[in-house]
Short mmCIF file of N, CA and C in Angstrom, two decimals:
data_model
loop_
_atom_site.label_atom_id
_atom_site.label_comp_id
_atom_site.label_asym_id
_atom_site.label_seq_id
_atom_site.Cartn_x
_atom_site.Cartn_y
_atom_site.Cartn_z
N UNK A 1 1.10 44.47 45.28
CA UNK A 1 2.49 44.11 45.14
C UNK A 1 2.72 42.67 45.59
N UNK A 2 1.84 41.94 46.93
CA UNK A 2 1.97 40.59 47.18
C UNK A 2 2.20 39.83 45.96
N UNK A 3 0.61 40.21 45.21
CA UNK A 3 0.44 39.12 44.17
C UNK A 3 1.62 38.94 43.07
N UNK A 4 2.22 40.14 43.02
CA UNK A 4 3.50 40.30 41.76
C UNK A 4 4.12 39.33 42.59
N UNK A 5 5.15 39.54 43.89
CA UNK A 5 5.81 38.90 44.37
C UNK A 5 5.49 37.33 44.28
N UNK A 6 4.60 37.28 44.46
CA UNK A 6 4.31 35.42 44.57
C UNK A 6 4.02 35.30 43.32
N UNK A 7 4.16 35.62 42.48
CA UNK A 7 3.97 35.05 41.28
C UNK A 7 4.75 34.58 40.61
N UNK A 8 4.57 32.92 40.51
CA UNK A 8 5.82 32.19 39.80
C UNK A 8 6.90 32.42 38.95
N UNK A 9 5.91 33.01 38.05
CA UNK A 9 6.86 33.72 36.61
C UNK A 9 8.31 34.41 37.70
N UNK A 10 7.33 35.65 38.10
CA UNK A 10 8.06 36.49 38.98
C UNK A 10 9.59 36.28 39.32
N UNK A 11 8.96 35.14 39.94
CA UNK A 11 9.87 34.48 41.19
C UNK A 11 10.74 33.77 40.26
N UNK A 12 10.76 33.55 39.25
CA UNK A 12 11.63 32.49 38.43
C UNK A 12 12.61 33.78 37.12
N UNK A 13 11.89 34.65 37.99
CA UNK A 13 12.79 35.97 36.92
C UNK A 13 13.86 36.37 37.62
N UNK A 14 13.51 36.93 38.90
CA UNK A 14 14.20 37.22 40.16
C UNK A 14 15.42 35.87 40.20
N UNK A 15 15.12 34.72 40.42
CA UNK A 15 15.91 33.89 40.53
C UNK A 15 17.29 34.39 39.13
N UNK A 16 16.54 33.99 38.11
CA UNK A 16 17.35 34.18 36.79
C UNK A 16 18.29 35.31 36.92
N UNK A 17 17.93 36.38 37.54
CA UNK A 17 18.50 37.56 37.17
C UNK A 17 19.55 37.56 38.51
N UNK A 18 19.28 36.78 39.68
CA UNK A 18 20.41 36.50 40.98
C UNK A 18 21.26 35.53 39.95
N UNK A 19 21.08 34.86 39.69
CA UNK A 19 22.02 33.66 38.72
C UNK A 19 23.29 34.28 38.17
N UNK A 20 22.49 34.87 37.30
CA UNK A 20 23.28 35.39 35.82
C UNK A 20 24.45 36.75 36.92
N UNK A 21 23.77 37.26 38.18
CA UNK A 21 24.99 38.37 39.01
C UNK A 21 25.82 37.58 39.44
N UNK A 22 25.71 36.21 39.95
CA UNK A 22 26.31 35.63 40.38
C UNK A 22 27.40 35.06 39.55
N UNK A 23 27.16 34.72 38.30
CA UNK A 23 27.79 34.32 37.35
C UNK A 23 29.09 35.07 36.68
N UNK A 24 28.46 36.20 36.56
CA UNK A 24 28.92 37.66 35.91
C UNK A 24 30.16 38.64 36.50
N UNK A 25 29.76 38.14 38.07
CA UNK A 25 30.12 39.20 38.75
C UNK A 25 30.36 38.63 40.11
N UNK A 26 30.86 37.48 41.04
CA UNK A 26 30.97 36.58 41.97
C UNK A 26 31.27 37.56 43.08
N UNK A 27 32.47 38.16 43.08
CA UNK A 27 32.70 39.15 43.67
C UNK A 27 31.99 40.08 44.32
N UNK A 28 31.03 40.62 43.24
CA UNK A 28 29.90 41.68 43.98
C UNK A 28 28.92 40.95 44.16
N UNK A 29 28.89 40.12 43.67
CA UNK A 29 27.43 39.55 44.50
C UNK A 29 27.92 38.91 45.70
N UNK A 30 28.81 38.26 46.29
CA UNK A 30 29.38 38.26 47.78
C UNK A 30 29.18 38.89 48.61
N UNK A 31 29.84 40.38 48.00
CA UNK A 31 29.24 41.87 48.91
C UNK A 31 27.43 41.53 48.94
N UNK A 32 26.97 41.60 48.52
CA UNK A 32 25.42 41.67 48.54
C UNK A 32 24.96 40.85 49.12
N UNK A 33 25.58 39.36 49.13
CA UNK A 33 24.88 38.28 49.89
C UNK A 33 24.92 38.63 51.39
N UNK A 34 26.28 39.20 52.04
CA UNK A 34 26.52 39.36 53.15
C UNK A 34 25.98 40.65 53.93
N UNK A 35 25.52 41.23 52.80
CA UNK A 35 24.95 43.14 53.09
C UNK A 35 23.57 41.87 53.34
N UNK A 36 22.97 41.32 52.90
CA UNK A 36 21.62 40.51 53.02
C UNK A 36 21.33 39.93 54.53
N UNK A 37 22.53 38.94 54.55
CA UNK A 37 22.66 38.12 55.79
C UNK A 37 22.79 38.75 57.04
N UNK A 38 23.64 40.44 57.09
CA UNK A 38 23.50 41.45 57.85
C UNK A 38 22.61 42.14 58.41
N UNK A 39 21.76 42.32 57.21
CA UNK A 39 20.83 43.22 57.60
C UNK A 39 19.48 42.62 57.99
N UNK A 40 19.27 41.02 57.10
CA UNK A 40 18.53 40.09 58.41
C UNK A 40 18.76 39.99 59.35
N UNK A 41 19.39 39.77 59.44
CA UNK A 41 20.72 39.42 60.99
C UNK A 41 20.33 40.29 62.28
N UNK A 42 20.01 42.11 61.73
CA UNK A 42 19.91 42.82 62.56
C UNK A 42 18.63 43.17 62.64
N UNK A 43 17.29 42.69 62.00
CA UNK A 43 16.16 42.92 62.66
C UNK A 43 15.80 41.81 61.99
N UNK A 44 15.05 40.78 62.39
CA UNK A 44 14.83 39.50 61.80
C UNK A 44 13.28 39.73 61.45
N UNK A 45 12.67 40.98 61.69
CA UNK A 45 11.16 40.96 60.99
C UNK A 45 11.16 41.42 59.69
N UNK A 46 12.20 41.71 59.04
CA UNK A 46 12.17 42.19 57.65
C UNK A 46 12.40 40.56 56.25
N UNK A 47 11.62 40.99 55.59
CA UNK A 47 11.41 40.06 54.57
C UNK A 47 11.48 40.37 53.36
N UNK A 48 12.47 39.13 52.57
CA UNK A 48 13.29 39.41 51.85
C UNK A 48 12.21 39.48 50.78
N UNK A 49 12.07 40.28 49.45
CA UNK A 49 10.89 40.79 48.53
C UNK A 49 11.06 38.78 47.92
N UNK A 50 12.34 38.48 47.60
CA UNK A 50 12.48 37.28 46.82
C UNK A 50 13.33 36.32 47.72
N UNK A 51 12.77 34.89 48.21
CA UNK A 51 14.05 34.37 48.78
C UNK A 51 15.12 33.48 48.10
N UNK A 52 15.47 34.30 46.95
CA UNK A 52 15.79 33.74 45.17
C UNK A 52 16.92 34.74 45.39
N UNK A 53 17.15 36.17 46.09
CA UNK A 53 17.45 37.32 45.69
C UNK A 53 18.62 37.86 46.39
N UNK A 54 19.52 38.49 46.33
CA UNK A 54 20.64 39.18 47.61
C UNK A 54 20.18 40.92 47.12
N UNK A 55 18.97 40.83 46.00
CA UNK A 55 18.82 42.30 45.81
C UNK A 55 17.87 42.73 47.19
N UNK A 56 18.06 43.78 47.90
CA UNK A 56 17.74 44.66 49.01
C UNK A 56 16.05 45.08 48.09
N UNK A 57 16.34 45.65 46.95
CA UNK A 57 15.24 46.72 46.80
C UNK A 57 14.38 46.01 45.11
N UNK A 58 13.41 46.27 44.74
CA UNK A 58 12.83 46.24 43.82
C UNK A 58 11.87 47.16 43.19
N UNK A 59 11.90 47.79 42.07
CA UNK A 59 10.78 48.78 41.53
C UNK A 59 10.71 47.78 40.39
N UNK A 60 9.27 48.20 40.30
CA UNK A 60 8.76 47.70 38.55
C UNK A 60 7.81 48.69 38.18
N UNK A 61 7.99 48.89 37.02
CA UNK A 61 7.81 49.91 35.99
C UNK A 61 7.10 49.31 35.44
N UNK A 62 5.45 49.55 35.55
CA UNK A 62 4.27 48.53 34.97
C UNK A 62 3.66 49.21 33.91
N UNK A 63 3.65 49.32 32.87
CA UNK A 63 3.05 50.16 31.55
C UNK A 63 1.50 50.45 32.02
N UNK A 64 0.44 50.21 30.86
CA UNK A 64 1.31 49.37 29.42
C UNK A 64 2.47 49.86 28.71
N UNK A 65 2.75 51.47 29.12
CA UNK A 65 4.00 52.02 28.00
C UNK A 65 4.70 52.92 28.67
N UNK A 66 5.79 51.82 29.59
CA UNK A 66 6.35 52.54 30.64
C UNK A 66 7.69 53.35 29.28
N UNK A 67 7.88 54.64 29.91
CA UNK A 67 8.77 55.15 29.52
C UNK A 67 9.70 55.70 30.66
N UNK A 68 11.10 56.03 30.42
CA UNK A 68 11.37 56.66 31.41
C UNK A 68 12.45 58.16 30.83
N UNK A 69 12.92 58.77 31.62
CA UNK A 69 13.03 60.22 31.00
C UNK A 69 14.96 60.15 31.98
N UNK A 70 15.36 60.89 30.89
CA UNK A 70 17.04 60.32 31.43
C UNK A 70 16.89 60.91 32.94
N UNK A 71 18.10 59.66 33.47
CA UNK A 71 17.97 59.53 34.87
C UNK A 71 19.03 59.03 35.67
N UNK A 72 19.27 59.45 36.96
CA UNK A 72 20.26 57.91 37.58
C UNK A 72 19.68 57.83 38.89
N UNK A 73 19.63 56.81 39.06
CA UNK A 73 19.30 56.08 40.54
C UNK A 73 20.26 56.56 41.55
N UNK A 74 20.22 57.89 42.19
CA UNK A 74 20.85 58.19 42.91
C UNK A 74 20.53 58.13 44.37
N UNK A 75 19.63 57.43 44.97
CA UNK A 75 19.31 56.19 45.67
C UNK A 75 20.76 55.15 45.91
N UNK A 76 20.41 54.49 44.96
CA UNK A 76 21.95 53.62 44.81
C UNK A 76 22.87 53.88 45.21
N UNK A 77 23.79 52.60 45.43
CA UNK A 77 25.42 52.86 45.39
C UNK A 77 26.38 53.28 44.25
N UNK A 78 26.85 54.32 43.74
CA UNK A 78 27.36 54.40 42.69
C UNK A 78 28.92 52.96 41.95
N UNK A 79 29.22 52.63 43.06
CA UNK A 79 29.96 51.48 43.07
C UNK A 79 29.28 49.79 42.93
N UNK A 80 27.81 49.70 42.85
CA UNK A 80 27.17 48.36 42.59
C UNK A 80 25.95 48.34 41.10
N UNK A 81 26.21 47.43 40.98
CA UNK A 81 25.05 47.18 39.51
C UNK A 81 23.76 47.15 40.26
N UNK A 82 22.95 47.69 39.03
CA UNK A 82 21.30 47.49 39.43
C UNK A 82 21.22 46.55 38.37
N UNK A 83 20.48 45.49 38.96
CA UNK A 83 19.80 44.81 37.31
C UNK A 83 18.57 44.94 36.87
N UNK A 84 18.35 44.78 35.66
CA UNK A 84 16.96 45.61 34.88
C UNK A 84 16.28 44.01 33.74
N UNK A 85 15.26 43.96 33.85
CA UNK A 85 14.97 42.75 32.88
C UNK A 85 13.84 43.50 32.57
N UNK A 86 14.20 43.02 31.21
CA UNK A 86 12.67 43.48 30.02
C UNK A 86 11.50 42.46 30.18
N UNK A 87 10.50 43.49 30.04
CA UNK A 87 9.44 42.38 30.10
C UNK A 87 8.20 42.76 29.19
N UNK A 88 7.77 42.36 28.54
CA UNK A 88 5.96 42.87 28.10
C UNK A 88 6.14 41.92 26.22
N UNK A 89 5.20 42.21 25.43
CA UNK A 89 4.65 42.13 24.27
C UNK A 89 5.48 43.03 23.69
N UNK A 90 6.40 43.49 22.42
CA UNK A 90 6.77 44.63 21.85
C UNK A 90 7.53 44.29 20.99
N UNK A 91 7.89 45.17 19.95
CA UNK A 91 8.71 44.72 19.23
C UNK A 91 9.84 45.40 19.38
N UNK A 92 11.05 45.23 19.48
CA UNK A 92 12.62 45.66 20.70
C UNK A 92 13.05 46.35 19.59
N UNK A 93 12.88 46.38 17.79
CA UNK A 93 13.21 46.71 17.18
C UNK A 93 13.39 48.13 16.93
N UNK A 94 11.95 48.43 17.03
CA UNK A 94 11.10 49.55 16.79
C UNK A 94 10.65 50.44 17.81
N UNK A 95 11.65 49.96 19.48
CA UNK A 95 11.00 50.54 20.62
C UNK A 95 11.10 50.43 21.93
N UNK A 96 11.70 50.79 23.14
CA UNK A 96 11.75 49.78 24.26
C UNK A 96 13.37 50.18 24.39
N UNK A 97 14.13 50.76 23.16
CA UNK A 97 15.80 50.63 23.81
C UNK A 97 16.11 51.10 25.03
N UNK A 98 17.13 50.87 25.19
CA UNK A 98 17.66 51.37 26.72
C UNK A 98 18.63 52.43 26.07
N UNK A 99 18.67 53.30 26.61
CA UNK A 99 19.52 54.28 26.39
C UNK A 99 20.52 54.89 27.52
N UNK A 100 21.62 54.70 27.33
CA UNK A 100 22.79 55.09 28.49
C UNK A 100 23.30 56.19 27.92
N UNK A 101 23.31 57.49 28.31
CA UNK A 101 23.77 58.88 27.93
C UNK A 101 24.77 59.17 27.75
N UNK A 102 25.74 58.60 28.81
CA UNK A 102 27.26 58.92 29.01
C UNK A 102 28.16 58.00 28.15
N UNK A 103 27.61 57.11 28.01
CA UNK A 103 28.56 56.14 26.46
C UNK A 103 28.14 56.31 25.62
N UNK A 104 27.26 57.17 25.34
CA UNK A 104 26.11 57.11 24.13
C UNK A 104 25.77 56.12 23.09
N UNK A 105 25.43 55.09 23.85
CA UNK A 105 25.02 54.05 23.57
C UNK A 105 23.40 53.63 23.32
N UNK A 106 22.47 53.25 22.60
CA UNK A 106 21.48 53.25 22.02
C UNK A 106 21.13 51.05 22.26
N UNK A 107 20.68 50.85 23.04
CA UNK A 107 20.71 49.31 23.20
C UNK A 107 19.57 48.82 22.89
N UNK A 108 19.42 47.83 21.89
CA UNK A 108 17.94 47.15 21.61
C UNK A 108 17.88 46.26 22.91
N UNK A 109 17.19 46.10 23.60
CA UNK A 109 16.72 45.61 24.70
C UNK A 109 15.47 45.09 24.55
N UNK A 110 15.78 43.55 24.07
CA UNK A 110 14.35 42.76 23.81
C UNK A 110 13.40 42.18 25.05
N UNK A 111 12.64 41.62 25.54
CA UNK A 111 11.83 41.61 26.18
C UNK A 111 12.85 40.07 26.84
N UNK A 112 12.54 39.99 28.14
CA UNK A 112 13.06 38.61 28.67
C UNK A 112 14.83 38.83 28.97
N UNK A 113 15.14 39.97 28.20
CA UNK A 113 16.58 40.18 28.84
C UNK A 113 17.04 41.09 29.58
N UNK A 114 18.15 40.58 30.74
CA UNK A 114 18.64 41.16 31.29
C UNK A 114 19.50 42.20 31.44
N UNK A 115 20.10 43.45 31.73
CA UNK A 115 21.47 43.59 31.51
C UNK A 115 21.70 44.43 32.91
N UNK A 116 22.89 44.27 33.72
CA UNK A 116 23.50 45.08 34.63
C UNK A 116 23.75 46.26 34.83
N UNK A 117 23.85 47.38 35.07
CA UNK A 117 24.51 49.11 34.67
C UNK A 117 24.54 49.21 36.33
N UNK A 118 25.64 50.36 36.54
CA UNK A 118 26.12 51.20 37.57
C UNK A 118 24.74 52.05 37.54
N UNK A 119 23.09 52.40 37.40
CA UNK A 119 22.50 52.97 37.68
C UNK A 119 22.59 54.14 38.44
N UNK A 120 23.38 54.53 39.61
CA UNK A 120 23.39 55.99 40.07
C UNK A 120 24.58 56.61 39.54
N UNK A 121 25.36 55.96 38.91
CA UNK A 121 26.34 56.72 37.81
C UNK A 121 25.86 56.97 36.40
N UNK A 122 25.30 56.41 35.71
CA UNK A 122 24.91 56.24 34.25
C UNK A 122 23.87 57.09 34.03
N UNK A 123 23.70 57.75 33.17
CA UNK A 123 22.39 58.37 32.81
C UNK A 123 21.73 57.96 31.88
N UNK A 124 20.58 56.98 32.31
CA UNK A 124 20.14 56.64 31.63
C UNK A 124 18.19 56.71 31.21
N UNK A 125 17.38 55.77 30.19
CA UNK A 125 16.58 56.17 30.09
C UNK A 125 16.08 55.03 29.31
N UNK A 126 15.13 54.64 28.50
CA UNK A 126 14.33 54.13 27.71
C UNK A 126 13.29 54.79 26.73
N UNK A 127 13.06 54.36 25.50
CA UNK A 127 12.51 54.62 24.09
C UNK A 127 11.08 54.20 24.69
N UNK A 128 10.08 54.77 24.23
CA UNK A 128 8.97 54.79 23.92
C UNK A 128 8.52 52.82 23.13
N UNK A 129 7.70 52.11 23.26
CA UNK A 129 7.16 51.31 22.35
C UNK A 129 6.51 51.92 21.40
N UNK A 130 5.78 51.24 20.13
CA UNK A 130 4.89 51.27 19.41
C UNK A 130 3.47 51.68 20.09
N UNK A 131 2.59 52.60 20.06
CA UNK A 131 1.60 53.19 20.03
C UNK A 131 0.66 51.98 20.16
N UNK A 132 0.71 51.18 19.04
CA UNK A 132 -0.21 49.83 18.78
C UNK A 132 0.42 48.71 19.80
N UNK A 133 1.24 48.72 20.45
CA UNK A 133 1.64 48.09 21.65
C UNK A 133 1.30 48.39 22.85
N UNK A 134 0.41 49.22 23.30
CA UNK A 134 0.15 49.74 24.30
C UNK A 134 -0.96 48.84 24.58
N UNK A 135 -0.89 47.72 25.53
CA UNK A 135 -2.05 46.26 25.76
C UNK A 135 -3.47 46.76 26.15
N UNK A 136 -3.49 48.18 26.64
CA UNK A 136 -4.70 48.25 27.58
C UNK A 136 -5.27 48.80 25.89
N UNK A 137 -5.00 50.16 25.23
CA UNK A 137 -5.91 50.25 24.13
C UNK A 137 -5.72 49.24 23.11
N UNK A 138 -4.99 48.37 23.04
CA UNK A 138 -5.40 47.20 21.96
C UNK A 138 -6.38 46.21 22.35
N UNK A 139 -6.47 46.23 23.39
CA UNK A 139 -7.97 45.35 23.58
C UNK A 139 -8.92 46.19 23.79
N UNK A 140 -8.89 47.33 24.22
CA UNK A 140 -9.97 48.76 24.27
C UNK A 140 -10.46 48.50 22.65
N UNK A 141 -9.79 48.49 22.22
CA UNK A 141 -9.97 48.67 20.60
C UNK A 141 -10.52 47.49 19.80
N UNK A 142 -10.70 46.42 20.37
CA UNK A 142 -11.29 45.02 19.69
C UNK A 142 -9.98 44.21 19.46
N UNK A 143 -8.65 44.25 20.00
CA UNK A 143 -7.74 43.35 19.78
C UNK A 143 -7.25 44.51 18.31
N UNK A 144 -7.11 45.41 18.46
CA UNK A 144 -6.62 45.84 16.88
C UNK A 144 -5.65 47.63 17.11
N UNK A 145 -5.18 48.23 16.63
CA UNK A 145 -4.92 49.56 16.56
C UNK A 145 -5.56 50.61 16.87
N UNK A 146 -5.56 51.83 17.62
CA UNK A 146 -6.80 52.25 17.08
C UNK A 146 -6.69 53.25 16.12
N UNK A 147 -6.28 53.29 15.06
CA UNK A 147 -6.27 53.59 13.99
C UNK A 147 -7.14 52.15 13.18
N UNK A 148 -6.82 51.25 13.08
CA UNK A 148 -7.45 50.19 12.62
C UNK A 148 -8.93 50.08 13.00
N UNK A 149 -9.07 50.59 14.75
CA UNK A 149 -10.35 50.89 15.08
C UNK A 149 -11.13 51.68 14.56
N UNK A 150 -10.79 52.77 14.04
CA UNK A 150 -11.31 54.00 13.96
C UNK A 150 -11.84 53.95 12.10
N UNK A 151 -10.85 53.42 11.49
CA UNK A 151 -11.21 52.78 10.15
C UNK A 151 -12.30 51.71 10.23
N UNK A 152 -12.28 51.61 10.76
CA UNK A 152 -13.41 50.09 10.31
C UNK A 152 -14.64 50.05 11.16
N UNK A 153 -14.94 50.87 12.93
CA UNK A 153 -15.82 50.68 13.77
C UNK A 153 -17.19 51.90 12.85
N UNK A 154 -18.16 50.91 13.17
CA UNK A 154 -19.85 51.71 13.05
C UNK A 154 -20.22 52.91 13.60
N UNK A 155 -21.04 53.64 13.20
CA UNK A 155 -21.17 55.01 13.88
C UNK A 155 -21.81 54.64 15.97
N UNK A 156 -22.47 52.91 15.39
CA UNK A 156 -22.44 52.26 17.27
C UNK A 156 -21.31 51.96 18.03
N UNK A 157 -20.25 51.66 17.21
CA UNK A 157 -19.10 51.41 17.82
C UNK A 157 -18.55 52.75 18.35
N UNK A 158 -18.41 53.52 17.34
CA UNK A 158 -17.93 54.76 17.47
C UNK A 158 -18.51 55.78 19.11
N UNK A 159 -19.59 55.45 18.56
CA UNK A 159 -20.58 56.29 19.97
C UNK A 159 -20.17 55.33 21.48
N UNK A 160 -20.54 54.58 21.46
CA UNK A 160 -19.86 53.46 22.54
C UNK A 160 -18.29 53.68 23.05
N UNK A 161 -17.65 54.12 22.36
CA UNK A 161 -16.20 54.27 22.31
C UNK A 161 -16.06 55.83 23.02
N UNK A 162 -16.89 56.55 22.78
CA UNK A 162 -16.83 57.53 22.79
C UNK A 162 -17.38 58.45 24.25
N UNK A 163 -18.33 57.29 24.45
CA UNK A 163 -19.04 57.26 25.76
C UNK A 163 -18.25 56.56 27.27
N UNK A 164 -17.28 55.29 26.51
CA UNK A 164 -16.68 54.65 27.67
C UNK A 164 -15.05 55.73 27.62
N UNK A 165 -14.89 56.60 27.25
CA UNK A 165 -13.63 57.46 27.24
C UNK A 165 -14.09 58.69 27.78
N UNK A 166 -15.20 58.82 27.89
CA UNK A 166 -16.04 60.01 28.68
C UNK A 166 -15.42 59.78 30.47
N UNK A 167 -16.05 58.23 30.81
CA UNK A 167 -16.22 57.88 31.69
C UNK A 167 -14.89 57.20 32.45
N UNK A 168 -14.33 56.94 31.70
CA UNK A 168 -12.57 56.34 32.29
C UNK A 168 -12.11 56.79 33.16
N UNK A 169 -12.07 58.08 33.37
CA UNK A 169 -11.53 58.67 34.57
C UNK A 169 -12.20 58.48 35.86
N UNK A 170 -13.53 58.33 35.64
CA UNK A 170 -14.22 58.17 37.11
C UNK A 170 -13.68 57.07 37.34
N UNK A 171 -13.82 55.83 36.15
CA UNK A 171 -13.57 54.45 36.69
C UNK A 171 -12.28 53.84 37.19
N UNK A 172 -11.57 54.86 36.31
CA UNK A 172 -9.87 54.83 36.65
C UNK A 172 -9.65 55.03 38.11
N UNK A 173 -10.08 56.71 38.45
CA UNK A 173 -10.12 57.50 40.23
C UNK A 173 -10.92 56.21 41.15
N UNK A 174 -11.77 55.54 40.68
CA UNK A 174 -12.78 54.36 41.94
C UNK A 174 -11.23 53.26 42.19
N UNK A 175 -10.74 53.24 41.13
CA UNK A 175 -9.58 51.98 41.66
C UNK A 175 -8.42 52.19 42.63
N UNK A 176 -8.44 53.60 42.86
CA UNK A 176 -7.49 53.95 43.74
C UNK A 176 -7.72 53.98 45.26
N UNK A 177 -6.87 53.16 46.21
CA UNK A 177 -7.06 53.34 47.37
C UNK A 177 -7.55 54.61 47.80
N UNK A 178 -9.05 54.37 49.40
CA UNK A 178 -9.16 55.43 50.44
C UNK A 178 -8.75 54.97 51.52
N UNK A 179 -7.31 56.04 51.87
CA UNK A 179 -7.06 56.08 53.45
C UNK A 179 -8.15 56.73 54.45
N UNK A 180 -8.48 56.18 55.05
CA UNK A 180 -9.16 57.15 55.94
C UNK A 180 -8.63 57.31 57.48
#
């Protein structure tokens, strides 16, 4: 999670997305600056995820094909915005909407944009991407589909393919932290 945090991009998203609350919404982001300055205030070893940010909390939803299943952040304040920014390769057309239940609203939500919602009031959720958008098997696959794979690879490719999908799971389970 360090490395996300320090990471420029990151940090220049976070900024963007404090901007645009500030812009949008002056008022509530006031409340937030001062809920910030407070709650430093009262234990000074806590550190702020962004010092770009008056947001308290951060999740990221790391694919490759994050989906999510209707929901509300009931965590949250039902009285403050969560903000949400798109991010990855996809086409917004065909995949990726945001879906808010209670307005029944259907939102193309392209990659790089932002938008605000009452999150522990709203029920909401997100669309599936494209299959062939999923980054980890498109390069599994030679940079291609795997349908496109599966058409065109050698009975060596095939066997190879077949052998490293055997084994994924061990290699997948080795990447996970041991507490001991």
């Amino acid at each position: 999670m360090e490395g996300l945090l320090s990471n420029p991009a990151v940090q220049r998203a976070s900024g963007f997305l404090n901007h645009l609350f500030r812009t949008y919404n002056q008022p509530m982001y006031d409340v937030y600056e001062e809920h910030q300055r407070r709650l430093h205030a009262s234990n000074p070893r806590l550190r702020k995820n962004f010092v770009n940010s008056v947001f308290s909390c951060l999740t990221v939803n790391s694919g490759p094909r994050t989906v999510t299943n209707r929901h509300t952040d009931s965590a949250n304040r039902p009285d403050r915005w969560c903000g949400s920014t798109c991010c990855g390769p996809f086409d917004y057309k065909r995949g990726g909407q945001l879906v808010l239940w209670d307005l029944k609203l259907v939102i193309n939500f392209p990659p790089g944009c932002t938008i605000f919602i009452p999150s522990a009031l709203l029920v909401h959720s997100n669309c599936p991407i494209q299959p062939g958008e999923w980054l980890f098997r498109w390069a599994a696959n030679g940079f291609q589909t795997q349908e496109k794979f599966w058409e065109n690879a050698s009975d060596e490719e095939r066997a190879r393919w077949m052998a490293d999908r055997a084994m994924r799971w061990e290699r997948g389970l080795a990447l996970f932290p041991v507490i001991s």
